[in-house]
Amino acid sequence: MENTENAQRFLTASRAGMIGCRMCGAVNPGDARVCTRCSSAIAPPDPASLQAVWAWLTAGLIAYVPANVYPMLRTTTLGHSSDSTLIGGIVELFAHGAFGVGFIVFFASIFIPIAKFVAIGYLAISVRRPSTLDSHSRLVLFEIVEFIGRWSMIDVFVVAILTALVQLDFAASISPGIAAVSFALSVAFTMLAAQSFDPRLIWAANSRSAE
Amino acid sequence: MNTDDLIACPVCDVLHRDRDVPKHRIARCACCGSVLAAPKSGAMTRVTMLSVTALILLVAAAGFPFLELSAQGLSHRASVLDAVLAFSQGPMAILSFATAFLIVLLPAARFCALIYTLAPMALGWRPAKNAVEVYRWAEWIRPWAMAEIFIIGVAVALVKVSGLARVDLGPAFWSFAALLVVTVMTDSAICRMTVWKTLKTRSDS
Ligand SMILES: [Zn+2]
Ligand SMILES: [Zn+2]
């Protein structure tokens, strides 16, 4: 088994009774609470820190519901107003033949958020029990989640831009809906969930199961 | 046991002996493959210059209009400041704050923080007061500075309103595009490990 071999070949700071800093890589004595080099708060990898991940993830999931149900944009044309939801906006883009942009928005607002919920949840669970993916694949998954998460903000910015651009003096005017707020919060919460996940736990679980 | 000649991988916690990495070489973690150090010659100077460039571009990007809309003889231009103020009343004010923070204030603050910590080092001076705290904050804030994501938002908005009116790209759009390039160049020039070590040795001496 590759994992077992890894755990034996490499010595981690926490197994050596020391604390490695996740900001600067400095190795600190085991009783330190603040890094000697960069003065970040430090702690040994601890599965208890997953509580923060679950809390942020739940908050993100809750905020994602109204983001889909309520209108994202309200367009008023000649006294007649129509609301469009997140999914409605994407359908509209496809209906107008804007497939490229429609696909970008679909990816940023629907696919990425849902994939993120699943991925962060999976990573947090896999720390506690044996998982089907090896450590390296899970690290790649974590890095993808961290990198791609912020791009979900696109739709919030689109709402901001459209509101600023299409004002009352035109035949149409656009104003933001409540879903824009909950969607922005949902993205922020899931970013915080990813940031509070400690990737060192991916390996810590392996060395425990190898013992 | 002396811990100064050891480093722990920030991602997987595996210990490594801390050896000097030659310039333009990349040291990777033997266990997880994360980049531990990637020093480049003149990196501090380069990052400082790039940050100054980015700040100038950011001011231009925020102040000039990024889209111009014209229909039925009327025209309307929107700058980032307009987009921020668009939500300023009512319950949507939180969006106004978020937009201002993510697009303008946080990126600007991050580039200022980088100049503050790295410029004295580029010149070979002692680190400025509280440089450690400022640099730590700049690293922490990185995912929240979203100026580059805004460009894609502009592109999507352009397609969405193209049915309503004629839309033209304004000068700020190109400032944002240049900012995207400069941000990527800045981030790839920084070697965190080198910055932390230099900060530590300079302030000790
Ligand atoms: Zn540290
Ligand atoms: Zn590693």
CSV table of C-alpha atoms and ligand atoms in Angstrom, one decimal:
chain,number,residue,atom,x,y,z
A,1,MET,CA,0.0,0.0,0.0
A,2,GLU,CA,1.4,3.3,-1.1
A,3,ASN,CA,-0.2,5.2,1.8
A,4,THR,CA,1.4,3.0,4.5
A,5,GLU,CA,4.7,3.4,2.9
A,6,ASN,CA,4.3,7.2,2.8
A,7,ALA,CA,3.5,7.3,6.5
A,8,GLN,CA,6.6,5.4,7.4
A,9,ARG,CA,9.0,7.1,5.1
A,10,PHE,CA,8.2,10.6,6.0
A,11,LEU,CA,8.3,12.1,9.5
A,12,THR,CA,5.8,14.9,10.1
A,13,ALA,CA,6.3,17.7,12.5
A,14,SER,CA,3.4,16.7,14.7
A,15,ARG,CA,4.6,13.1,15.0
A,16,ALA,CA,8.0,14.5,16.1
A,17,GLY,CA,6.2,16.5,18.8
A,18,MET,CA,6.6,19.8,17.1
A,19,ILE,CA,4.3,22.2,15.3
A,20,GLY,CA,4.8,23.2,11.7
A,21,CYS,CA,3.5,26.6,10.7
A,22,ARG,CA,1.0,26.6,7.9
A,23,MET,CA,1.8,30.1,6.9
A,24,CYS,CA,5.7,30.1,6.7
A,25,GLY,CA,6.8,26.5,7.3
A,26,ALA,CA,8.8,27.3,10.4
A,27,VAL,CA,9.1,24.4,12.9
A,28,ASN,CA,8.1,25.4,16.4
A,29,PRO,CA,8.3,23.6,19.8
A,30,GLY,CA,5.3,21.5,20.7
A,31,ASP,CA,4.1,23.9,23.3
A,32,ALA,CA,4.2,27.0,21.2
A,33,ARG,CA,0.9,28.7,20.3
A,34,VAL,CA,2.4,31.5,18.1
A,35,CYS,CA,4.9,30.9,15.3
A,36,THR,CA,8.4,32.2,16.1
A,37,ARG,CA,9.0,33.4,12.6
A,38,CYS,CA,5.7,34.9,11.4
A,39,SER,CA,3.7,35.1,14.6
A,40,SER,CA,0.7,33.3,13.1
A,41,ALA,CA,-1.5,31.4,15.5
A,42,ILE,CA,-0.4,27.7,15.2
A,43,ALA,CA,-1.8,24.4,16.4
A,44,PRO,CA,-1.1,20.8,15.6
A,45,PRO,CA,-3.4,19.1,13.1
A,46,ASP,CA,-6.6,18.3,15.0
A,47,PRO,CA,-9.8,16.7,13.6
A,48,ALA,CA,-11.7,18.9,16.0
A,49,SER,CA,-10.9,21.9,13.7
A,50,LEU,CA,-13.3,20.3,11.2
A,51,GLN,CA,-16.2,21.7,13.2
A,52,ALA,CA,-15.5,25.1,11.7
A,53,VAL,CA,-15.5,23.6,8.2
A,54,TRP,CA,-18.9,22.0,8.9
A,55,ALA,CA,-20.3,25.2,10.4
A,56,TRP,CA,-19.3,27.3,7.4
A,57,LEU,CA,-20.4,24.7,4.9
A,58,THR,CA,-23.8,24.4,6.5
A,59,ALA,CA,-24.2,28.2,6.4
A,60,GLY,CA,-23.2,28.2,2.7
A,61,LEU,CA,-25.7,25.5,1.9
A,62,ILE,CA,-28.5,27.3,3.8
A,63,ALA,CA,-27.7,30.6,1.9
A,64,TYR,CA,-27.7,28.8,-1.4
A,65,VAL,CA,-31.4,27.8,-1.1
A,66,PRO,CA,-32.8,31.3,-1.2
A,67,ALA,CA,-30.2,32.2,-3.9
A,68,ASN,CA,-32.0,29.8,-6.2
A,69,VAL,CA,-35.6,30.4,-5.2
A,70,TYR,CA,-35.8,34.2,-5.1
A,71,PRO,CA,-35.2,36.6,-8.0
A,72,MET,CA,-31.6,37.6,-8.9
A,73,LEU,CA,-32.6,40.5,-11.1
A,74,ARG,CA,-35.8,42.5,-11.7
A,75,THR,CA,-36.0,44.0,-15.1
A,76,THR,CA,-38.6,46.8,-15.7
A,77,THR,CA,-39.5,47.5,-19.3
A,78,LEU,CA,-42.1,50.2,-19.9
A,79,GLY,CA,-43.8,49.8,-16.6
A,80,HIS,CA,-43.9,46.0,-16.9
A,81,SER,CA,-41.5,44.3,-14.6
A,82,SER,CA,-40.2,40.7,-14.7
A,83,ASP,CA,-38.1,38.8,-12.3
A,84,SER,CA,-35.4,36.4,-13.3
A,85,THR,CA,-33.8,33.8,-11.0
A,86,LEU,CA,-30.3,32.4,-11.2
A,87,ILE,CA,-31.4,29.5,-13.4
A,88,GLY,CA,-33.9,31.7,-15.3
A,89,GLY,CA,-31.0,34.0,-16.3
A,90,ILE,CA,-29.0,31.1,-17.6
A,91,VAL,CA,-31.9,29.7,-19.6
A,92,GLU,CA,-32.4,33.1,-21.1
A,93,LEU,CA,-28.8,33.3,-22.2
A,94,PHE,CA,-29.1,29.9,-23.9
A,95,ALA,CA,-32.4,31.0,-25.5
A,96,HIS,CA,-30.6,34.0,-27.0
A,97,GLY,CA,-28.0,31.7,-28.4
A,98,ALA,CA,-25.2,33.0,-26.1
A,99,PHE,CA,-23.9,29.5,-25.5
A,100,GLY,CA,-20.4,30.4,-24.4
A,101,VAL,CA,-21.5,33.0,-21.8
A,102,GLY,CA,-24.4,30.8,-20.7
A,103,PHE,CA,-22.0,28.0,-20.1
A,104,ILE,CA,-19.7,30.2,-18.1
A,105,VAL,CA,-22.5,31.4,-15.9
A,106,PHE,CA,-23.9,27.9,-15.5
A,107,PHE,CA,-20.5,26.7,-14.5
A,108,ALA,CA,-19.9,29.5,-12.0
A,109,SER,CA,-23.3,29.7,-10.4
A,110,ILE,CA,-24.6,26.1,-10.4
A,111,PHE,CA,-21.9,23.6,-11.1
A,112,ILE,CA,-19.0,25.1,-9.0
A,113,PRO,CA,-21.1,25.8,-5.9
A,114,ILE,CA,-22.7,22.3,-5.8
A,115,ALA,CA,-19.4,20.6,-6.6
A,116,LYS,CA,-17.8,22.6,-3.8
A,117,PHE,CA,-20.4,21.5,-1.2
A,118,VAL,CA,-19.8,17.9,-2.2
A,119,ALA,CA,-16.0,18.2,-2.4
A,120,ILE,CA,-15.6,19.9,1.0
A,121,GLY,CA,-18.0,17.6,2.6
A,122,TYR,CA,-16.2,14.6,1.2
A,123,LEU,CA,-12.8,15.9,2.3
A,124,ALA,CA,-14.0,16.5,5.8
A,125,ILE,CA,-15.6,13.0,6.1
A,126,SER,CA,-12.5,11.3,4.5
A,127,VAL,CA,-10.3,12.6,7.4
A,128,ARG,CA,-12.2,10.5,9.9
A,129,ARG,CA,-12.6,7.2,7.9
A,130,PRO,CA,-10.7,5.4,5.3
A,131,SER,CA,-11.4,6.8,1.9
A,132,THR,CA,-11.4,5.5,-1.7
A,133,LEU,CA,-9.2,8.3,-3.0
A,134,ASP,CA,-5.5,8.3,-2.0
A,135,SER,CA,-4.0,11.3,-0.2
A,136,HIS,CA,-2.6,12.9,-3.3
A,137,SER,CA,-5.9,12.9,-5.2
A,138,ARG,CA,-7.6,14.4,-2.2
A,139,LEU,CA,-5.0,17.2,-2.1
A,140,VAL,CA,-5.5,17.9,-5.7
A,141,LEU,CA,-9.3,18.1,-5.0
A,142,PHE,CA,-8.7,20.5,-2.2
A,143,GLU,CA,-6.5,22.7,-4.3
A,144,ILE,CA,-9.1,22.8,-7.1
A,145,VAL,CA,-11.8,23.8,-4.6
A,146,GLU,CA,-9.6,26.6,-3.1
A,147,PHE,CA,-8.7,27.9,-6.6
A,148,ILE,CA,-12.0,27.8,-8.3
A,149,GLY,CA,-14.3,28.8,-5.4
A,150,ARG,CA,-13.9,32.5,-5.7
A,151,TRP,CA,-14.9,32.5,-9.4
A,152,SER,CA,-18.5,31.8,-8.3
A,153,MET,CA,-18.7,35.5,-7.5
A,154,ILE,CA,-19.1,36.3,-11.2
A,155,ASP,CA,-22.9,36.4,-11.1
A,156,VAL,CA,-23.0,38.8,-8.2
A,157,PHE,CA,-20.7,41.2,-10.1
A,158,VAL,CA,-22.9,40.8,-13.2
A,159,VAL,CA,-25.9,41.9,-11.1
A,160,ALA,CA,-23.9,44.9,-9.8
A,161,ILE,CA,-22.8,45.9,-13.3
A,162,LEU,CA,-26.2,45.6,-14.9
A,163,THR,CA,-27.8,47.6,-12.1
A,164,ALA,CA,-25.3,50.4,-12.6
A,165,LEU,CA,-25.6,50.3,-16.4
A,166,VAL,CA,-29.2,50.0,-17.1
A,167,GLN,CA,-30.8,52.9,-15.4
A,168,LEU,CA,-34.3,54.6,-15.3
A,169,ASP,CA,-33.6,56.9,-18.3
A,170,PHE,CA,-33.7,53.9,-20.6
A,171,ALA,CA,-36.6,51.9,-21.9
A,172,ALA,CA,-35.6,49.3,-19.3
A,173,SER,CA,-34.2,49.4,-15.8
A,174,ILE,CA,-32.6,46.6,-13.8
A,175,SER,CA,-32.5,46.3,-10.1
A,176,PRO,CA,-31.0,43.5,-7.9
A,177,GLY,CA,-33.0,40.9,-6.1
A,178,ILE,CA,-32.6,39.3,-2.7
A,179,ALA,CA,-31.0,36.3,-4.3
A,180,ALA,CA,-27.9,38.3,-5.2
A,181,VAL,CA,-27.3,38.9,-1.5
A,182,SER,CA,-27.8,35.3,-0.4
A,183,PHE,CA,-25.7,34.0,-3.3
A,184,ALA,CA,-22.8,36.3,-2.4
A,185,LEU,CA,-23.1,35.1,1.2
A,186,SER,CA,-23.2,31.5,0.1
A,187,VAL,CA,-20.0,31.9,-1.9
A,188,ALA,CA,-18.3,33.7,1.0
A,189,PHE,CA,-19.3,31.0,3.5
A,190,THR,CA,-18.0,28.2,1.3
A,191,MET,CA,-14.7,30.1,0.8
A,192,LEU,CA,-14.4,30.3,4.5
A,193,ALA,CA,-15.2,26.6,4.8
A,194,ALA,CA,-12.4,25.8,2.4
A,195,GLN,CA,-10.0,28.1,4.2
A,196,SER,CA,-10.7,26.5,7.6
A,197,PHE,CA,-10.0,23.0,6.3
A,198,ASP,CA,-6.5,21.9,7.4
A,199,PRO,CA,-4.9,19.9,4.5
A,200,ARG,CA,-2.5,18.3,7.0
A,201,LEU,CA,-5.4,16.2,8.2
A,202,ILE,CA,-5.4,14.4,4.9
A,203,TRP,CA,-2.1,12.8,5.8
A,204,ALA,CA,-2.7,12.6,9.5
A,205,ALA,CA,-5.5,10.1,8.9
A,206,ASN,CA,-3.2,7.9,6.9
A,207,SER,CA,-0.5,7.7,9.5
A,208,ARG,CA,-3.1,6.8,12.1
A,209,SER,CA,-4.5,4.0,10.0
A,210,ALA,CA,-1.0,2.7,9.3
A,211,GLU,CA,-0.2,2.3,13.0
B,1,MET,CA,16.9,20.0,19.3
B,2,ASN,CA,17.4,23.0,17.0
B,3,THR,CA,14.4,23.5,14.9
B,4,ASP,CA,15.9,26.4,12.8
B,5,ASP,CA,17.4,24.1,10.2
B,6,LEU,CA,14.1,22.3,9.7
B,7,ILE,CA,11.0,23.3,7.8
B,8,ALA,CA,7.6,21.7,7.8
B,9,CYS,CA,5.6,21.5,4.6
B,10,PRO,CA,2.6,23.9,5.1
B,11,VAL,CA,0.3,21.4,3.3
B,12,CYS,CA,1.2,18.0,4.7
B,13,ASP,CA,3.4,18.7,7.8
B,14,VAL,CA,6.3,16.6,6.6
B,15,LEU,CA,9.7,17.7,7.9
B,16,HIS,CA,12.5,18.7,5.5
B,17,ARG,CA,16.0,19.9,6.1
B,18,ASP,CA,16.2,23.5,5.3
B,19,ARG,CA,18.8,24.0,2.7
B,20,ASP,CA,19.4,27.1,0.5
B,21,VAL,CA,17.6,26.7,-2.7
B,22,PRO,CA,19.5,28.0,-5.8
B,23,LYS,CA,17.9,30.9,-7.6
B,24,HIS,CA,15.3,29.9,-10.2
B,25,ARG,CA,15.1,26.4,-8.8
B,26,ILE,CA,11.9,25.0,-7.3
B,27,ALA,CA,12.1,23.0,-4.0
B,28,ARG,CA,9.1,20.7,-3.7
B,29,CYS,CA,7.8,18.6,-0.8
B,30,ALA,CA,9.0,15.0,-1.1
B,31,CYS,CA,5.7,13.8,0.2
B,32,CYS,CA,2.9,15.9,-1.3
B,33,GLY,CA,4.7,17.7,-4.1
B,34,SER,CA,3.7,21.2,-2.9
B,35,VAL,CA,6.1,24.0,-3.8
B,36,LEU,CA,8.2,24.8,-0.6
B,37,ALA,CA,10.5,27.5,-2.1
B,38,ALA,CA,11.0,29.0,-5.5
B,39,PRO,CA,13.4,31.9,-5.1
B,40,LYS,CA,14.1,34.2,-8.1
B,41,SER,CA,16.7,36.8,-8.4
B,42,GLY,CA,15.5,40.3,-7.9
B,43,ALA,CA,12.1,39.0,-6.9
B,44,MET,CA,11.5,41.7,-4.2
B,45,THR,CA,12.3,44.5,-6.6
B,46,ARG,CA,10.1,43.0,-9.2
B,47,VAL,CA,7.1,42.4,-6.9
B,48,THR,CA,7.4,46.0,-5.6
B,49,MET,CA,7.4,47.4,-9.1
B,50,LEU,CA,4.5,45.2,-10.2
B,51,SER,CA,2.5,46.2,-7.1
B,52,VAL,CA,3.0,49.9,-7.9
B,53,THR,CA,1.9,49.3,-11.5
B,54,ALA,CA,-1.1,47.4,-10.2
B,55,LEU,CA,-2.1,50.2,-7.9
B,56,ILE,CA,-2.1,52.7,-10.8
B,57,LEU,CA,-4.1,50.4,-13.0
B,58,LEU,CA,-6.5,49.8,-10.2
B,59,VAL,CA,-7.2,53.6,-9.8
B,60,ALA,CA,-7.8,53.9,-13.6
B,61,ALA,CA,-10.0,50.8,-13.5
B,62,ALA,CA,-12.1,52.1,-10.7
B,63,GLY,CA,-12.5,55.7,-12.0
B,64,PHE,CA,-13.0,55.3,-15.7
B,65,PRO,CA,-16.1,53.8,-17.2
B,66,PHE,CA,-15.8,50.1,-18.2
B,67,LEU,CA,-19.0,49.9,-20.3
B,68,GLU,CA,-20.9,52.4,-22.3
B,69,LEU,CA,-24.5,51.8,-23.2
B,70,SER,CA,-26.3,53.7,-25.9
B,71,ALA,CA,-29.9,53.4,-27.1
B,72,GLN,CA,-32.4,55.8,-28.6
B,73,GLY,CA,-29.9,58.7,-28.6
B,74,LEU,CA,-29.2,58.3,-24.9
B,75,SER,CA,-26.0,57.0,-23.6
B,76,HIS,CA,-25.0,55.9,-20.2
B,77,ARG,CA,-21.5,55.0,-18.9
B,78,ALA,CA,-20.8,52.9,-15.9
B,79,SER,CA,-17.6,52.9,-13.8
B,80,VAL,CA,-16.9,50.6,-10.9
B,81,LEU,CA,-17.8,53.4,-8.6
B,82,ASP,CA,-21.3,53.5,-10.3
B,83,ALA,CA,-21.6,49.8,-9.8
B,84,VAL,CA,-20.7,50.2,-6.1
B,85,LEU,CA,-23.2,53.0,-5.6
B,86,ALA,CA,-25.9,51.1,-7.5
B,87,PHE,CA,-26.7,49.2,-4.4
B,88,SER,CA,-26.1,51.9,-1.9
B,89,GLN,CA,-29.7,52.3,-0.7
B,90,GLY,CA,-31.9,49.8,1.1
B,91,PRO,CA,-31.2,46.1,1.9
B,92,MET,CA,-28.9,45.8,-1.1
B,93,ALA,CA,-26.3,48.0,0.6
B,94,ILE,CA,-24.5,44.9,1.7
B,95,LEU,CA,-23.9,44.1,-2.0
B,96,SER,CA,-22.5,47.6,-2.4
B,97,PHE,CA,-20.0,47.0,0.4
B,98,ALA,CA,-19.1,43.6,-0.9
B,99,THR,CA,-18.5,44.9,-4.4
B,100,ALA,CA,-16.4,47.8,-3.2
B,101,PHE,CA,-14.4,45.6,-0.9
B,102,LEU,CA,-13.7,42.7,-3.3
B,103,ILE,CA,-13.0,44.7,-6.4
B,104,VAL,CA,-11.3,47.8,-5.2
B,105,LEU,CA,-10.4,48.1,-1.6
B,106,LEU,CA,-9.0,44.7,-0.8
B,107,PRO,CA,-6.8,44.5,-4.0
B,108,ALA,CA,-5.6,48.0,-3.3
B,109,ALA,CA,-4.8,47.2,0.3
B,110,ARG,CA,-3.1,44.0,-0.6
B,111,PHE,CA,-0.8,45.8,-3.1
B,112,CYS,CA,-0.1,48.5,-0.6
B,113,ALA,CA,0.8,45.9,2.0
B,114,LEU,CA,3.2,44.2,-0.5
B,115,ILE,CA,4.9,47.4,-1.2
B,116,TYR,CA,5.1,48.3,2.5
B,117,THR,CA,6.8,45.0,3.4
B,118,LEU,CA,8.8,44.2,0.2
B,119,ALA,CA,10.2,47.7,-0.8
B,120,PRO,CA,12.5,48.0,2.2
B,121,MET,CA,13.8,44.5,1.5
B,122,ALA,CA,14.4,45.3,-2.2
B,123,LEU,CA,16.5,48.2,-1.0
B,124,GLY,CA,18.3,46.1,1.6
B,125,TRP,CA,16.9,48.1,4.5
B,126,ARG,CA,15.5,46.8,7.8
B,127,PRO,CA,11.9,45.8,7.5
B,128,ALA,CA,9.3,48.5,8.2
B,129,LYS,CA,7.4,48.6,11.5
B,130,ASN,CA,5.0,45.6,11.9
B,131,ALA,CA,6.1,44.2,8.5
B,132,VAL,CA,5.4,40.7,9.8
B,133,GLU,CA,1.8,41.4,10.6
B,134,VAL,CA,1.2,43.3,7.4
B,135,TYR,CA,2.7,40.6,5.2
B,136,ARG,CA,0.7,37.9,7.0
B,137,TRP,CA,-2.4,39.9,6.4
B,138,ALA,CA,-1.5,40.3,2.7
B,139,GLU,CA,-1.2,36.5,2.3
B,140,TRP,CA,-4.4,35.8,4.2
B,141,ILE,CA,-6.4,38.3,2.1
B,142,ARG,CA,-5.2,36.9,-1.3
B,143,PRO,CA,-8.3,34.8,-2.2
B,144,TRP,CA,-10.6,37.7,-1.3
B,145,ALA,CA,-9.1,40.2,-3.7
B,146,MET,CA,-11.3,39.6,-6.8
B,147,ALA,CA,-10.5,42.3,-9.3
B,148,GLU,CA,-9.8,39.8,-12.0
B,149,ILE,CA,-13.1,38.0,-11.6
B,150,PHE,CA,-14.8,41.3,-12.2
B,151,ILE,CA,-13.6,41.3,-15.9
B,152,ILE,CA,-15.5,38.1,-16.6
B,153,GLY,CA,-18.5,39.7,-14.9
B,154,VAL,CA,-18.2,42.7,-17.3
B,155,ALA,CA,-18.0,40.3,-20.3
B,156,VAL,CA,-21.1,38.4,-19.2
B,157,ALA,CA,-23.0,41.7,-18.5
B,158,LEU,CA,-22.1,42.9,-22.0
B,159,VAL,CA,-23.7,39.9,-23.6
B,160,LYS,CA,-26.8,40.2,-21.4
B,161,VAL,CA,-27.5,43.8,-22.3
B,162,SER,CA,-26.5,43.5,-25.9
B,163,GLY,CA,-30.1,42.8,-26.8
B,164,LEU,CA,-31.3,46.0,-25.1
B,165,ALA,CA,-28.8,48.5,-26.5
B,166,ARG,CA,-25.5,49.0,-28.1
B,167,VAL,CA,-22.6,48.4,-25.7
B,168,ASP,CA,-19.0,49.5,-26.0
B,169,LEU,CA,-16.1,48.7,-23.8
B,170,GLY,CA,-14.6,51.6,-22.0
B,171,PRO,CA,-11.0,52.3,-21.0
B,172,ALA,CA,-11.5,50.7,-17.5
B,173,PHE,CA,-12.1,47.4,-19.1
B,174,TRP,CA,-8.6,47.3,-20.6
B,175,SER,CA,-7.2,48.5,-17.2
B,176,PHE,CA,-8.8,45.6,-15.6
B,177,ALA,CA,-7.4,43.2,-18.3
B,178,ALA,CA,-3.9,44.6,-17.7
B,179,LEU,CA,-4.5,44.3,-13.9
B,180,LEU,CA,-5.3,40.6,-14.4
B,181,VAL,CA,-1.9,40.1,-16.1
B,182,VAL,CA,0.0,42.1,-13.5
B,183,THR,CA,-1.7,40.3,-10.6
B,184,VAL,CA,-0.7,36.9,-12.0
B,185,MET,CA,2.8,38.1,-12.6
B,186,THR,CA,3.0,39.4,-9.0
B,187,ASP,CA,1.7,36.2,-7.4
B,188,SER,CA,4.1,34.0,-9.4
B,189,ALA,CA,7.1,36.2,-8.5
B,190,ILE,CA,6.6,35.9,-4.8
B,191,CYS,CA,8.3,33.1,-2.9
B,192,ARG,CA,6.6,33.1,0.5
B,193,MET,CA,9.3,31.1,2.2
B,194,THR,CA,12.0,33.5,1.1
B,195,VAL,CA,10.0,36.5,2.2
B,196,TRP,CA,9.5,35.1,5.7
B,197,LYS,CA,13.1,34.2,6.1
B,198,THR,CA,14.3,37.5,4.9
B,199,LEU,CA,11.9,39.3,7.2
B,200,LYS,CA,13.1,37.3,10.2
B,201,THR,CA,16.8,37.6,9.5
B,202,ARG,CA,16.6,41.3,8.7
B,203,SER,CA,14.6,42.2,11.8
B,204,ASP,CA,16.9,40.1,14.0
B,205,SER,CA,20.1,41.7,12.7
C,1,ZN,ZN,5.0,30.9,10.8
C,2,ZN,ZN,4.1,18.3,1.7
